[in-house]
Amino acid sequence: MDNMFLSWRQDENRGEKNVPIQKEDGQIGNAFRLSRKGEGEYHLVRTGQYIKGIIESGEYGTIEDGVNIETGETDFKKTAKHVLLKPFYFMLYIPKDSAYGFLIVERISQFGIATILNNAILNYCKDLGHYDDYTIKIAPVAIKRLVERRMAALQYDARTVELRKVHDDRLKISRISDNTISDKDIMTSIVYKINRGKISVFDFIDSIKKKRNEHDTFYVIDEDLKCDDIAVTISIAGKEKVLSLQNLQSLGLSMDVTEDVNPLGDSGYPSFEKLDKQASILVSYIKEQYHNLNEE
C-alpha cells in the first residue's frame, strides 16, 4: 500500500505531471493525487502499522462557471478537463501479522474518497502478481462504540421487529392477479411485537449478522425461514421510526468530527493534525472491539 500511495506523487522535476483518474460512464470521472506540504514533501506518513495522509480528489468531465460571490461576475470557467481538488484525510491501519486491516477516510458533506480508494486498492493488488491463492475483500464495519453513542442519544424504545421479504414454503401464501391465483415467488413480512422491556440493538445486530448466508444475499432465521431484510421500529420522542438492519449498521460507520476540527484553516478545510487526532480515537474504538484480532 505504501508503494501504491507513493506512485501518486507529482514530481514535476522527473516529468511526472499525470493525475491518476478513475473513469465512470461517458467522459465523467474522478481525479486524485497525494497532497503536497511543500516542495518535494507530501502529506504521507508511514509509522509502524499505519499509513496516513491527505489525498486531493475531485470530479472532471463537467463545465462550470467560477462566480465571484462579492461581485457576481464569472472570474473563470472550469472546463471538462479541469478538476477542483478537495483534500481528504485517510488512515490505513493493519495490525501486525493480521489478515485484517482498517481504512478510515474523511467525508466532506456528500463528497469522499472511499470508492476511489476501494477501487485503487483492489486494482493494485490484482496487478501485483504471485498472489493467485489470495483474495482481498473490502467491506464496511460498524463500530460498537459509535452505535451505542448514537442509540443512547436517540433514547429509543423498541416496539416491533419485522422480517422483510420472507421466503418460506410453510406460509402457503397466494396472490390474485388478473383473475389468476398464484403461489410462486411470493414474499411477505412477519412482524413480532415487543410488549415489555427493551432490546439491545447492537446485540440484536450481532446475532442477526451471524445468520447471513455465505453469499450475503439473505438471512437464514431457521432452516426454512429466510428473509431479505430485518427492521426494528423504535420510538423517538414519542414518534415511531423504522430502522432496517442496513440503517442500524450505518449508525456505527461514521463519526461527526465537525465540532472537534474547528476552527478551520485559511483554506476552509481542517488540518491534518486535527483529523489525525480524531482518527486515532476511532482506532482506539477498533482495538477495543477487535482486541483479539492478531490471534484470529
PDB file of C-alpha atoms in Angstrom:
ATOM      1  CA  MET A   1       0.000   0.000   0.000  1.00  0.00           C
ATOM      2  CA  ASP A   2       2.888   2.332   0.752  1.00  0.00           C
ATOM      3  CA  ASN A   3       4.172   1.826  -2.809  1.00  0.00           C
ATOM      4  CA  MET A   4       0.713   2.473  -4.241  1.00  0.00           C
ATOM      5  CA  PHE A   5       0.344   5.804  -2.463  1.00  0.00           C
ATOM      6  CA  LEU A   6       3.903   6.816  -3.335  1.00  0.00           C
ATOM      7  CA  SER A   7       3.112   6.285  -7.023  1.00  0.00           C
ATOM      8  CA  TRP A   8       0.574   9.127  -6.787  1.00  0.00           C
ATOM      9  CA  ARG A   9       3.261  11.749  -6.125  1.00  0.00           C
ATOM     10  CA  GLN A  10       3.503  14.624  -8.583  1.00  0.00           C
ATOM     11  CA  ASP A  11       7.225  15.072  -9.179  1.00  0.00           C
ATOM     12  CA  GLU A  12       7.464  17.615 -11.992  1.00  0.00           C
ATOM     13  CA  ASN A  13      11.276  17.505 -11.911  1.00  0.00           C
ATOM     14  CA  ARG A  14      11.025  13.943 -13.264  1.00  0.00           C
ATOM     15  CA  GLY A  15       8.377  14.898 -15.777  1.00  0.00           C
ATOM     16  CA  GLU A  16       5.569  13.104 -13.942  1.00  0.00           C
ATOM     17  CA  LYS A  17       2.692  15.518 -14.366  1.00  0.00           C
ATOM     18  CA  ASN A  18      -0.085  12.935 -14.767  1.00  0.00           C
ATOM     19  CA  VAL A  19      -3.004  12.884 -12.345  1.00  0.00           C
ATOM     20  CA  PRO A  20      -4.432   9.375 -11.749  1.00  0.00           C
ATOM     21  CA  ILE A  21      -8.088   9.063 -12.795  1.00  0.00           C
ATOM     22  CA  GLN A  22     -10.966   6.625 -12.433  1.00  0.00           C
ATOM     23  CA  LYS A  23     -13.348   6.898 -15.370  1.00  0.00           C
ATOM     24  CA  GLU A  24     -17.085   6.479 -14.900  1.00  0.00           C
ATOM     25  CA  ASP A  25     -19.854   6.398 -17.518  1.00  0.00           C
ATOM     26  CA  GLY A  26     -19.162   8.624 -20.504  1.00  0.00           C
ATOM     27  CA  GLN A  27     -16.458  11.242 -20.002  1.00  0.00           C
ATOM     28  CA  ILE A  28     -17.095  11.910 -16.297  1.00  0.00           C
ATOM     29  CA  GLY A  29     -14.800  10.500 -13.629  1.00  0.00           C
ATOM     30  CA  ASN A  30     -12.631  11.299 -10.617  1.00  0.00           C
ATOM     31  CA  ALA A  31      -9.070  12.581 -10.491  1.00  0.00           C
ATOM     32  CA  PHE A  32      -6.880  12.232  -7.414  1.00  0.00           C
ATOM     33  CA  ARG A  33      -3.317  12.683  -6.178  1.00  0.00           C
ATOM     34  CA  LEU A  34      -1.290  12.988  -2.986  1.00  0.00           C
ATOM     35  CA  SER A  35      -1.474  16.413  -1.334  1.00  0.00           C
ATOM     36  CA  ARG A  36       1.732  18.395  -1.173  1.00  0.00           C
ATOM     37  CA  LYS A  37       3.029  20.047   2.014  1.00  0.00           C
ATOM     38  CA  GLY A  38       5.827  21.869   0.248  1.00  0.00           C
ATOM     39  CA  GLU A  39       8.464  21.463  -2.425  1.00  0.00           C
ATOM     40  CA  GLY A  40       9.148  17.740  -2.644  1.00  0.00           C
ATOM     41  CA  GLU A  41       7.169  16.993   0.539  1.00  0.00           C
ATOM     42  CA  TYR A  42       3.835  15.186   0.604  1.00  0.00           C
ATOM     43  CA  HIS A  43       1.115  14.503   3.152  1.00  0.00           C
ATOM     44  CA  LEU A  44       2.066  10.833   3.528  1.00  0.00           C
ATOM     45  CA  VAL A  45       3.238   9.315   6.819  1.00  0.00           C
ATOM     46  CA  ARG A  46       4.307   5.697   7.405  1.00  0.00           C
ATOM     47  CA  THR A  47       4.555   4.831  11.106  1.00  0.00           C
ATOM     48  CA  GLY A  48       4.706   1.196  12.169  1.00  0.00           C
ATOM     49  CA  GLN A  49       1.409  -0.435  11.150  1.00  0.00           C
ATOM     50  CA  TYR A  50      -0.118   2.869   9.969  1.00  0.00           C
ATOM     51  CA  ILE A  51      -0.105   4.722   6.666  1.00  0.00           C
ATOM     52  CA  LYS A  52      -1.870   8.077   6.711  1.00  0.00           C
ATOM     53  CA  GLY A  53      -2.028  11.229   4.663  1.00  0.00           C
ATOM     54  CA  ILE A  54      -4.163  13.516   2.543  1.00  0.00           C
ATOM     55  CA  ILE A  55      -5.457  12.746  -0.940  1.00  0.00           C
ATOM     56  CA  GLU A  56      -6.786  15.515  -3.149  1.00  0.00           C
ATOM     57  CA  SER A  57      -9.738  14.458  -5.262  1.00  0.00           C
ATOM     58  CA  GLY A  58     -12.454  15.929  -7.465  1.00  0.00           C
ATOM     59  CA  GLU A  59     -14.672  15.275 -10.444  1.00  0.00           C
ATOM     60  CA  TYR A  60     -13.790  16.053 -14.059  1.00  0.00           C
ATOM     61  CA  GLY A  61     -15.907  15.979 -17.209  1.00  0.00           C
ATOM     62  CA  THR A  62     -18.226  18.929 -16.484  1.00  0.00           C
ATOM     63  CA  ILE A  63     -18.152  22.615 -17.477  1.00  0.00           C
ATOM     64  CA  GLU A  64     -18.897  25.115 -14.700  1.00  0.00           C
ATOM     65  CA  ASP A  65     -18.580  28.849 -14.083  1.00  0.00           C
ATOM     66  CA  GLY A  66     -16.489  30.182 -11.221  1.00  0.00           C
ATOM     67  CA  VAL A  67     -18.505  33.136  -9.891  1.00  0.00           C
ATOM     68  CA  ASN A  68     -17.172  35.799  -7.507  1.00  0.00           C
ATOM     69  CA  ILE A  69     -19.720  35.974  -4.646  1.00  0.00           C
ATOM     70  CA  GLU A  70     -18.789  39.620  -3.934  1.00  0.00           C
ATOM     71  CA  THR A  71     -19.232  40.940  -7.485  1.00  0.00           C
ATOM     72  CA  GLY A  72     -21.441  38.297  -9.104  1.00  0.00           C
ATOM     73  CA  GLU A  73     -19.020  38.168 -12.022  1.00  0.00           C
ATOM     74  CA  THR A  74     -17.627  34.980 -13.596  1.00  0.00           C
ATOM     75  CA  ASP A  75     -13.905  35.004 -12.826  1.00  0.00           C
ATOM     76  CA  PHE A  76     -13.070  31.692 -14.502  1.00  0.00           C
ATOM     77  CA  LYS A  77     -14.648  28.780 -16.322  1.00  0.00           C
ATOM     78  CA  LYS A  78     -13.910  25.183 -15.373  1.00  0.00           C
ATOM     79  CA  THR A  79     -13.666  23.064 -18.496  1.00  0.00           C
ATOM     80  CA  ALA A  80     -14.355  19.340 -18.794  1.00  0.00           C
ATOM     81  CA  LYS A  81     -10.631  18.569 -18.488  1.00  0.00           C
ATOM     82  CA  HIS A  82     -10.235  20.561 -15.248  1.00  0.00           C
ATOM     83  CA  VAL A  83     -10.928  19.319 -11.735  1.00  0.00           C
ATOM     84  CA  LEU A  84     -11.460  21.200  -8.459  1.00  0.00           C
ATOM     85  CA  LEU A  85      -9.463  19.232  -5.883  1.00  0.00           C
ATOM     86  CA  LYS A  86     -10.643  18.832  -2.278  1.00  0.00           C
ATOM     87  CA  PRO A  87      -8.311  17.464   0.445  1.00  0.00           C
ATOM     88  CA  PHE A  88      -9.415  14.241   2.187  1.00  0.00           C
ATOM     89  CA  TYR A  89      -7.648  12.624   5.138  1.00  0.00           C
ATOM     90  CA  PHE A  90      -7.119   8.842   5.203  1.00  0.00           C
ATOM     91  CA  MET A  91      -5.586   6.328   7.591  1.00  0.00           C
ATOM     92  CA  LEU A  92      -4.802   2.677   6.835  1.00  0.00           C
ATOM     93  CA  TYR A  93      -4.210   0.567   9.953  1.00  0.00           C
ATOM     94  CA  ILE A  94      -3.168  -3.086   9.605  1.00  0.00           C
ATOM     95  CA  PRO A  95      -2.377  -4.850  12.901  1.00  0.00           C
ATOM     96  CA  LYS A  96       0.884  -6.798  12.866  1.00  0.00           C
ATOM     97  CA  ASP A  97       0.601 -10.350  11.446  1.00  0.00           C
ATOM     98  CA  SER A  98      -3.114  -9.860  10.829  1.00  0.00           C
ATOM     99  CA  ALA A  99      -5.140 -10.792   7.740  1.00  0.00           C
ATOM    100  CA  TYR A 100      -7.459  -7.880   8.513  1.00  0.00           C
ATOM    101  CA  GLY A 101      -6.902  -4.142   8.236  1.00  0.00           C
ATOM    102  CA  PHE A 102      -8.967  -0.987   8.711  1.00  0.00           C
ATOM    103  CA  LEU A 103      -9.304   2.002   6.393  1.00  0.00           C
ATOM    104  CA  ILE A 104     -10.551   5.304   7.843  1.00  0.00           C
ATOM    105  CA  VAL A 105     -11.469   8.057   5.375  1.00  0.00           C
ATOM    106  CA  GLU A 106     -12.760  11.592   5.725  1.00  0.00           C
ATOM    107  CA  ARG A 107     -16.035  12.636   4.125  1.00  0.00           C
ATOM    108  CA  ILE A 108     -16.881  16.296   3.477  1.00  0.00           C
ATOM    109  CA  SER A 109     -20.626  16.756   3.056  1.00  0.00           C
ATOM    110  CA  GLN A 110     -21.616  14.203   0.389  1.00  0.00           C
ATOM    111  CA  PHE A 111     -18.083  14.086  -1.048  1.00  0.00           C
ATOM    112  CA  GLY A 112     -15.475  11.459  -0.186  1.00  0.00           C
ATOM    113  CA  ILE A 113     -12.756   9.106  -1.430  1.00  0.00           C
ATOM    114  CA  ALA A 114     -13.975   5.750  -0.072  1.00  0.00           C
ATOM    115  CA  THR A 115     -14.926   4.409  -3.520  1.00  0.00           C
ATOM    116  CA  ILE A 116     -11.760   5.772  -5.115  1.00  0.00           C
ATOM    117  CA  LEU A 117      -9.543   4.075  -2.519  1.00  0.00           C
ATOM    118  CA  ASN A 118     -11.527   0.814  -2.646  1.00  0.00           C
ATOM    119  CA  ASN A 119     -11.113   0.565  -6.415  1.00  0.00           C
ATOM    120  CA  ALA A 120      -7.466   1.643  -6.322  1.00  0.00           C
ATOM    121  CA  ILE A 121      -6.524  -0.944  -3.668  1.00  0.00           C
ATOM    122  CA  LEU A 122      -8.378  -3.777  -5.414  1.00  0.00           C
ATOM    123  CA  ASN A 123      -6.834  -2.956  -8.806  1.00  0.00           C
ATOM    124  CA  TYR A 124      -3.342  -2.517  -7.363  1.00  0.00           C
ATOM    125  CA  CYS A 125      -3.451  -5.855  -5.518  1.00  0.00           C
ATOM    126  CA  LYS A 126      -4.857  -7.605  -8.605  1.00  0.00           C
ATOM    127  CA  ASP A 127      -1.824  -6.493 -10.627  1.00  0.00           C
ATOM    128  CA  LEU A 128       0.811  -7.414  -8.013  1.00  0.00           C
ATOM    129  CA  GLY A 129       1.197 -10.977  -9.270  1.00  0.00           C
ATOM    130  CA  HIS A 130       2.236 -14.125  -7.342  1.00  0.00           C
ATOM    131  CA  TYR A 131      -0.899 -13.899  -5.159  1.00  0.00           C
ATOM    132  CA  ASP A 132      -3.318 -16.092  -7.115  1.00  0.00           C
ATOM    133  CA  ASP A 133      -4.328 -18.024  -3.977  1.00  0.00           C
ATOM    134  CA  TYR A 134      -5.351 -14.893  -2.081  1.00  0.00           C
ATOM    135  CA  THR A 135      -8.451 -12.700  -2.157  1.00  0.00           C
ATOM    136  CA  ILE A 136      -8.816  -9.164  -0.841  1.00  0.00           C
ATOM    137  CA  LYS A 137     -12.271  -8.037   0.267  1.00  0.00           C
ATOM    138  CA  ILE A 138     -13.236  -4.538   1.427  1.00  0.00           C
ATOM    139  CA  ALA A 139     -16.462  -4.161   3.420  1.00  0.00           C
ATOM    140  CA  PRO A 140     -17.943  -1.569   5.826  1.00  0.00           C
ATOM    141  CA  VAL A 141     -17.555  -2.224   9.572  1.00  0.00           C
ATOM    142  CA  ALA A 142     -19.925  -0.968  12.279  1.00  0.00           C
ATOM    143  CA  ILE A 143     -18.012   0.243  15.344  1.00  0.00           C
ATOM    144  CA  LYS A 144     -19.803  -0.737  18.542  1.00  0.00           C
ATOM    145  CA  ARG A 145     -18.918   2.434  20.482  1.00  0.00           C
ATOM    146  CA  LEU A 146     -20.385   4.632  17.728  1.00  0.00           C
ATOM    147  CA  VAL A 147     -23.600   2.598  17.536  1.00  0.00           C
ATOM    148  CA  GLU A 148     -24.041   2.773  21.312  1.00  0.00           C
ATOM    149  CA  ARG A 149     -23.385   6.505  21.353  1.00  0.00           C
ATOM    150  CA  ARG A 150     -25.881   7.192  18.570  1.00  0.00           C
ATOM    151  CA  MET A 151     -28.547   4.904  20.022  1.00  0.00           C
ATOM    152  CA  ALA A 152     -28.123   6.425  23.502  1.00  0.00           C
ATOM    153  CA  ALA A 153     -28.744   9.855  22.008  1.00  0.00           C
ATOM    154  CA  LEU A 154     -31.951   8.578  20.382  1.00  0.00           C
ATOM    155  CA  GLN A 155     -33.423   7.443  23.738  1.00  0.00           C
ATOM    156  CA  TYR A 156     -35.263   4.649  21.996  1.00  0.00           C
ATOM    157  CA  ASP A 157     -37.799   2.011  22.962  1.00  0.00           C
ATOM    158  CA  ALA A 158     -38.111  -0.878  20.525  1.00  0.00           C
ATOM    159  CA  ARG A 159     -41.723  -1.596  19.502  1.00  0.00           C
ATOM    160  CA  THR A 160     -41.532  -4.275  16.815  1.00  0.00           C
ATOM    161  CA  VAL A 161     -39.076  -6.452  14.916  1.00  0.00           C
ATOM    162  CA  GLU A 162     -40.015  -7.065  11.278  1.00  0.00           C
ATOM    163  CA  LEU A 163     -38.662  -9.760   8.977  1.00  0.00           C
ATOM    164  CA  ARG A 164     -38.991  -8.365   5.444  1.00  0.00           C
ATOM    165  CA  LYS A 165     -39.440 -10.280   2.186  1.00  0.00           C
ATOM    166  CA  VAL A 166     -39.799 -13.626   3.910  1.00  0.00           C
ATOM    167  CA  HIS A 167     -39.278 -16.846   1.901  1.00  0.00           C
ATOM    168  CA  ASP A 168     -40.955 -19.875   3.496  1.00  0.00           C
ATOM    169  CA  ASP A 169     -42.958 -22.608   1.784  1.00  0.00           C
ATOM    170  CA  ARG A 170     -44.793 -23.304   5.046  1.00  0.00           C
ATOM    171  CA  LEU A 171     -46.610 -19.953   4.908  1.00  0.00           C
ATOM    172  CA  LYS A 172     -48.783 -21.080   1.952  1.00  0.00           C
ATOM    173  CA  ILE A 173     -49.323 -17.543   0.620  1.00  0.00           C
ATOM    174  CA  SER A 174     -51.090 -16.874  -2.679  1.00  0.00           C
ATOM    175  CA  ARG A 175     -51.983 -13.792  -4.662  1.00  0.00           C
ATOM    176  CA  ILE A 176     -54.589 -12.949  -7.263  1.00  0.00           C
ATOM    177  CA  SER A 177     -53.580 -11.116 -10.440  1.00  0.00           C
ATOM    178  CA  ASP A 178     -55.841 -10.775 -13.486  1.00  0.00           C
ATOM    179  CA  ASN A 179     -58.215 -13.364 -12.003  1.00  0.00           C
ATOM    180  CA  THR A 180     -55.323 -15.839 -11.687  1.00  0.00           C
ATOM    181  CA  ILE A 181     -54.258 -17.308  -8.354  1.00  0.00           C
ATOM    182  CA  SER A 182     -50.516 -17.842  -7.974  1.00  0.00           C
ATOM    183  CA  ASP A 183     -48.337 -19.061  -5.126  1.00  0.00           C
ATOM    184  CA  LYS A 184     -44.949 -18.824  -6.870  1.00  0.00           C
ATOM    185  CA  ASP A 185     -42.205 -16.316  -5.995  1.00  0.00           C
ATOM    186  CA  ILE A 186     -44.335 -14.580  -3.342  1.00  0.00           C
ATOM    187  CA  MET A 187     -42.744 -12.862  -0.354  1.00  0.00           C
ATOM    188  CA  THR A 188     -44.312 -11.310   2.728  1.00  0.00           C
ATOM    189  CA  SER A 189     -43.338  -9.754   6.079  1.00  0.00           C
ATOM    190  CA  ILE A 190     -43.549 -11.173   9.594  1.00  0.00           C
ATOM    191  CA  VAL A 191     -43.840  -8.714  12.485  1.00  0.00           C
ATOM    192  CA  TYR A 192     -43.039  -9.524  16.121  1.00  0.00           C
ATOM    193  CA  LYS A 193     -44.460  -7.116  18.689  1.00  0.00           C
ATOM    194  CA  ILE A 194     -42.413  -6.317  21.798  1.00  0.00           C
ATOM    195  CA  ASN A 195     -44.896  -5.773  24.633  1.00  0.00           C
ATOM    196  CA  ARG A 196     -42.447  -5.430  27.501  1.00  0.00           C
ATOM    197  CA  GLY A 197     -38.937  -4.169  28.064  1.00  0.00           C
ATOM    198  CA  LYS A 198     -36.314  -3.210  25.517  1.00  0.00           C
ATOM    199  CA  ILE A 199     -33.905  -4.984  23.211  1.00  0.00           C
ATOM    200  CA  SER A 200     -30.213  -4.190  22.867  1.00  0.00           C
ATOM    201  CA  VAL A 201     -29.965  -3.032  19.263  1.00  0.00           C
ATOM    202  CA  PHE A 202     -26.259  -3.793  18.917  1.00  0.00           C
ATOM    203  CA  ASP A 203     -26.632  -7.292  20.420  1.00  0.00           C
ATOM    204  CA  PHE A 204     -29.528  -7.786  18.029  1.00  0.00           C
ATOM    205  CA  ILE A 205     -27.359  -6.732  15.059  1.00  0.00           C
ATOM    206  CA  ASP A 206     -24.566  -9.059  16.196  1.00  0.00           C
ATOM    207  CA  SER A 207     -26.869 -12.061  16.477  1.00  0.00           C
ATOM    208  CA  ILE A 208     -28.551 -11.396  13.125  1.00  0.00           C
ATOM    209  CA  LYS A 209     -25.264 -10.883  11.253  1.00  0.00           C
ATOM    210  CA  LYS A 210     -24.355 -14.485  12.080  1.00  0.00           C
ATOM    211  CA  LYS A 211     -27.489 -15.581  10.251  1.00  0.00           C
ATOM    212  CA  ARG A 212     -26.378 -14.064   6.944  1.00  0.00           C
ATOM    213  CA  ASN A 213     -25.884 -16.761   4.324  1.00  0.00           C
ATOM    214  CA  GLU A 214     -22.484 -17.300   2.721  1.00  0.00           C
ATOM    215  CA  HIS A 215     -23.430 -15.408  -0.443  1.00  0.00           C
ATOM    216  CA  ASP A 216     -24.553 -12.313   1.551  1.00  0.00           C
ATOM    217  CA  THR A 217     -27.978 -12.243  -0.095  1.00  0.00           C
ATOM    218  CA  PHE A 218     -30.434 -13.099   2.688  1.00  0.00           C
ATOM    219  CA  TYR A 219     -30.780 -14.013   6.374  1.00  0.00           C
ATOM    220  CA  VAL A 220     -31.481 -17.583   7.468  1.00  0.00           C
ATOM    221  CA  ILE A 221     -33.633 -17.362  10.621  1.00  0.00           C
ATOM    222  CA  ASP A 222     -34.022 -21.139  10.761  1.00  0.00           C
ATOM    223  CA  GLU A 223     -33.569 -23.927   8.233  1.00  0.00           C
ATOM    224  CA  ASP A 224     -36.628 -22.959   6.160  1.00  0.00           C
ATOM    225  CA  LEU A 225     -37.390 -19.367   7.168  1.00  0.00           C
ATOM    226  CA  LYS A 226     -35.386 -16.810   5.194  1.00  0.00           C
ATOM    227  CA  CYS A 227     -35.750 -13.045   4.700  1.00  0.00           C
ATOM    228  CA  ASP A 228     -34.031 -10.290   2.722  1.00  0.00           C
ATOM    229  CA  ASP A 229     -34.004  -7.601   5.415  1.00  0.00           C
ATOM    230  CA  ILE A 230     -34.819  -7.055   9.088  1.00  0.00           C
ATOM    231  CA  ALA A 231     -36.183  -3.844  10.585  1.00  0.00           C
ATOM    232  CA  VAL A 232     -36.783  -2.521  14.094  1.00  0.00           C
ATOM    233  CA  THR A 233     -39.475   0.060  14.872  1.00  0.00           C
ATOM    234  CA  ILE A 234     -38.333   2.386  17.650  1.00  0.00           C
ATOM    235  CA  SER A 235     -39.940   5.280  19.454  1.00  0.00           C
ATOM    236  CA  ILE A 236     -38.054   8.582  19.413  1.00  0.00           C
ATOM    237  CA  ALA A 237     -39.607  11.422  21.424  1.00  0.00           C
ATOM    238  CA  GLY A 238     -43.000   9.760  21.055  1.00  0.00           C
ATOM    239  CA  LYS A 239     -42.680   9.303  17.293  1.00  0.00           C
ATOM    240  CA  GLU A 240     -42.133   5.924  15.702  1.00  0.00           C
ATOM    241  CA  LYS A 241     -39.251   5.419  13.270  1.00  0.00           C
ATOM    242  CA  VAL A 242     -38.354   2.297  11.292  1.00  0.00           C
ATOM    243  CA  LEU A 243     -34.675   1.378  11.009  1.00  0.00           C
ATOM    244  CA  SER A 244     -33.707  -1.515   8.759  1.00  0.00           C
ATOM    245  CA  LEU A 245     -30.634  -3.591   9.531  1.00  0.00           C
ATOM    246  CA  GLN A 246     -28.733  -1.565   6.944  1.00  0.00           C
ATOM    247  CA  ASN A 247     -29.758   1.672   8.695  1.00  0.00           C
ATOM    248  CA  LEU A 248     -28.797   0.284  12.088  1.00  0.00           C
ATOM    249  CA  GLN A 249     -25.353  -0.782  10.927  1.00  0.00           C
ATOM    250  CA  SER A 250     -24.797   2.629   9.321  1.00  0.00           C
ATOM    251  CA  LEU A 251     -25.061   4.227  12.793  1.00  0.00           C
ATOM    252  CA  GLY A 252     -21.606   2.804  13.521  1.00  0.00           C
ATOM    253  CA  LEU A 253     -19.971   3.568  10.184  1.00  0.00           C
ATOM    254  CA  SER A 254     -19.210   7.263  10.709  1.00  0.00           C
ATOM    255  CA  MET A 255     -18.329   9.810  13.371  1.00  0.00           C
ATOM    256  CA  ASP A 256     -19.177  13.506  13.025  1.00  0.00           C
ATOM    257  CA  VAL A 257     -15.997  15.438  13.920  1.00  0.00           C
ATOM    258  CA  THR A 258     -17.138  18.875  12.693  1.00  0.00           C
ATOM    259  CA  GLU A 259     -17.031  20.489  16.125  1.00  0.00           C
ATOM    260  CA  ASP A 260     -13.724  18.834  17.003  1.00  0.00           C
ATOM    261  CA  VAL A 261     -11.799  20.150  13.971  1.00  0.00           C
ATOM    262  CA  ASN A 262     -12.973  23.782  14.199  1.00  0.00           C
ATOM    263  CA  PRO A 263     -11.700  26.429  13.723  1.00  0.00           C
ATOM    264  CA  LEU A 264     -10.644  25.631  10.167  1.00  0.00           C
ATOM    265  CA  GLY A 265      -7.546  26.899   8.373  1.00  0.00           C
ATOM    266  CA  ASP A 266      -7.323  29.563   5.684  1.00  0.00           C
ATOM    267  CA  SER A 267      -8.320  27.004   3.056  1.00  0.00           C
ATOM    268  CA  GLY A 268     -11.628  26.348   4.806  1.00  0.00           C
ATOM    269  CA  TYR A 269     -10.660  22.726   5.470  1.00  0.00           C
ATOM    270  CA  PRO A 270      -9.499  21.104   8.741  1.00  0.00           C
ATOM    271  CA  SER A 271      -5.795  20.498   9.324  1.00  0.00           C
ATOM    272  CA  PHE A 272      -4.096  17.111   9.022  1.00  0.00           C
ATOM    273  CA  GLU A 273      -3.200  17.190  12.724  1.00  0.00           C
ATOM    274  CA  LYS A 274      -6.791  17.698  13.919  1.00  0.00           C
ATOM    275  CA  LEU A 275      -8.160  14.989  11.634  1.00  0.00           C
ATOM    276  CA  ASP A 276      -5.363  12.622  12.668  1.00  0.00           C
ATOM    277  CA  LYS A 277      -6.314  13.097  16.328  1.00  0.00           C
ATOM    278  CA  GLN A 278      -9.931  12.112  15.609  1.00  0.00           C
ATOM    279  CA  ALA A 279      -8.831   9.112  13.525  1.00  0.00           C
ATOM    280  CA  SER A 280      -6.725   7.930  16.481  1.00  0.00           C
ATOM    281  CA  ILE A 281      -9.867   7.932  18.626  1.00  0.00           C
ATOM    282  CA  LEU A 282     -11.585   5.706  16.065  1.00  0.00           C
ATOM    283  CA  VAL A 283      -8.602   3.340  16.097  1.00  0.00           C
ATOM    284  CA  SER A 284      -8.879   3.081  19.902  1.00  0.00           C
ATOM    285  CA  TYR A 285     -12.531   2.020  19.465  1.00  0.00           C
ATOM    286  CA  ILE A 286     -11.496  -0.537  16.831  1.00  0.00           C
ATOM    287  CA  LYS A 287      -8.794  -2.012  19.088  1.00  0.00           C
ATOM    288  CA  GLU A 288     -11.314  -2.224  21.916  1.00  0.00           C
ATOM    289  CA  GLN A 289     -13.803  -4.079  19.708  1.00  0.00           C
ATOM    290  CA  TYR A 290     -11.275  -6.357  17.981  1.00  0.00           C
ATOM    291  CA  HIS A 291      -8.790  -6.893  20.788  1.00  0.00           C
ATOM    292  CA  ASN A 292      -8.010 -10.496  19.700  1.00  0.00           C
ATOM    293  CA  LEU A 293      -7.576  -9.635  16.032  1.00  0.00           C
ATOM    294  CA  ASN A 294      -3.915 -10.655  15.822  1.00  0.00           C
ATOM    295  CA  GLU A 295      -4.626 -14.141  17.166  1.00  0.00           C
ATOM    296  CA  GLU A 296      -7.659 -14.859  14.936  1.00  0.00           C
TER     297      GLU A 296
END
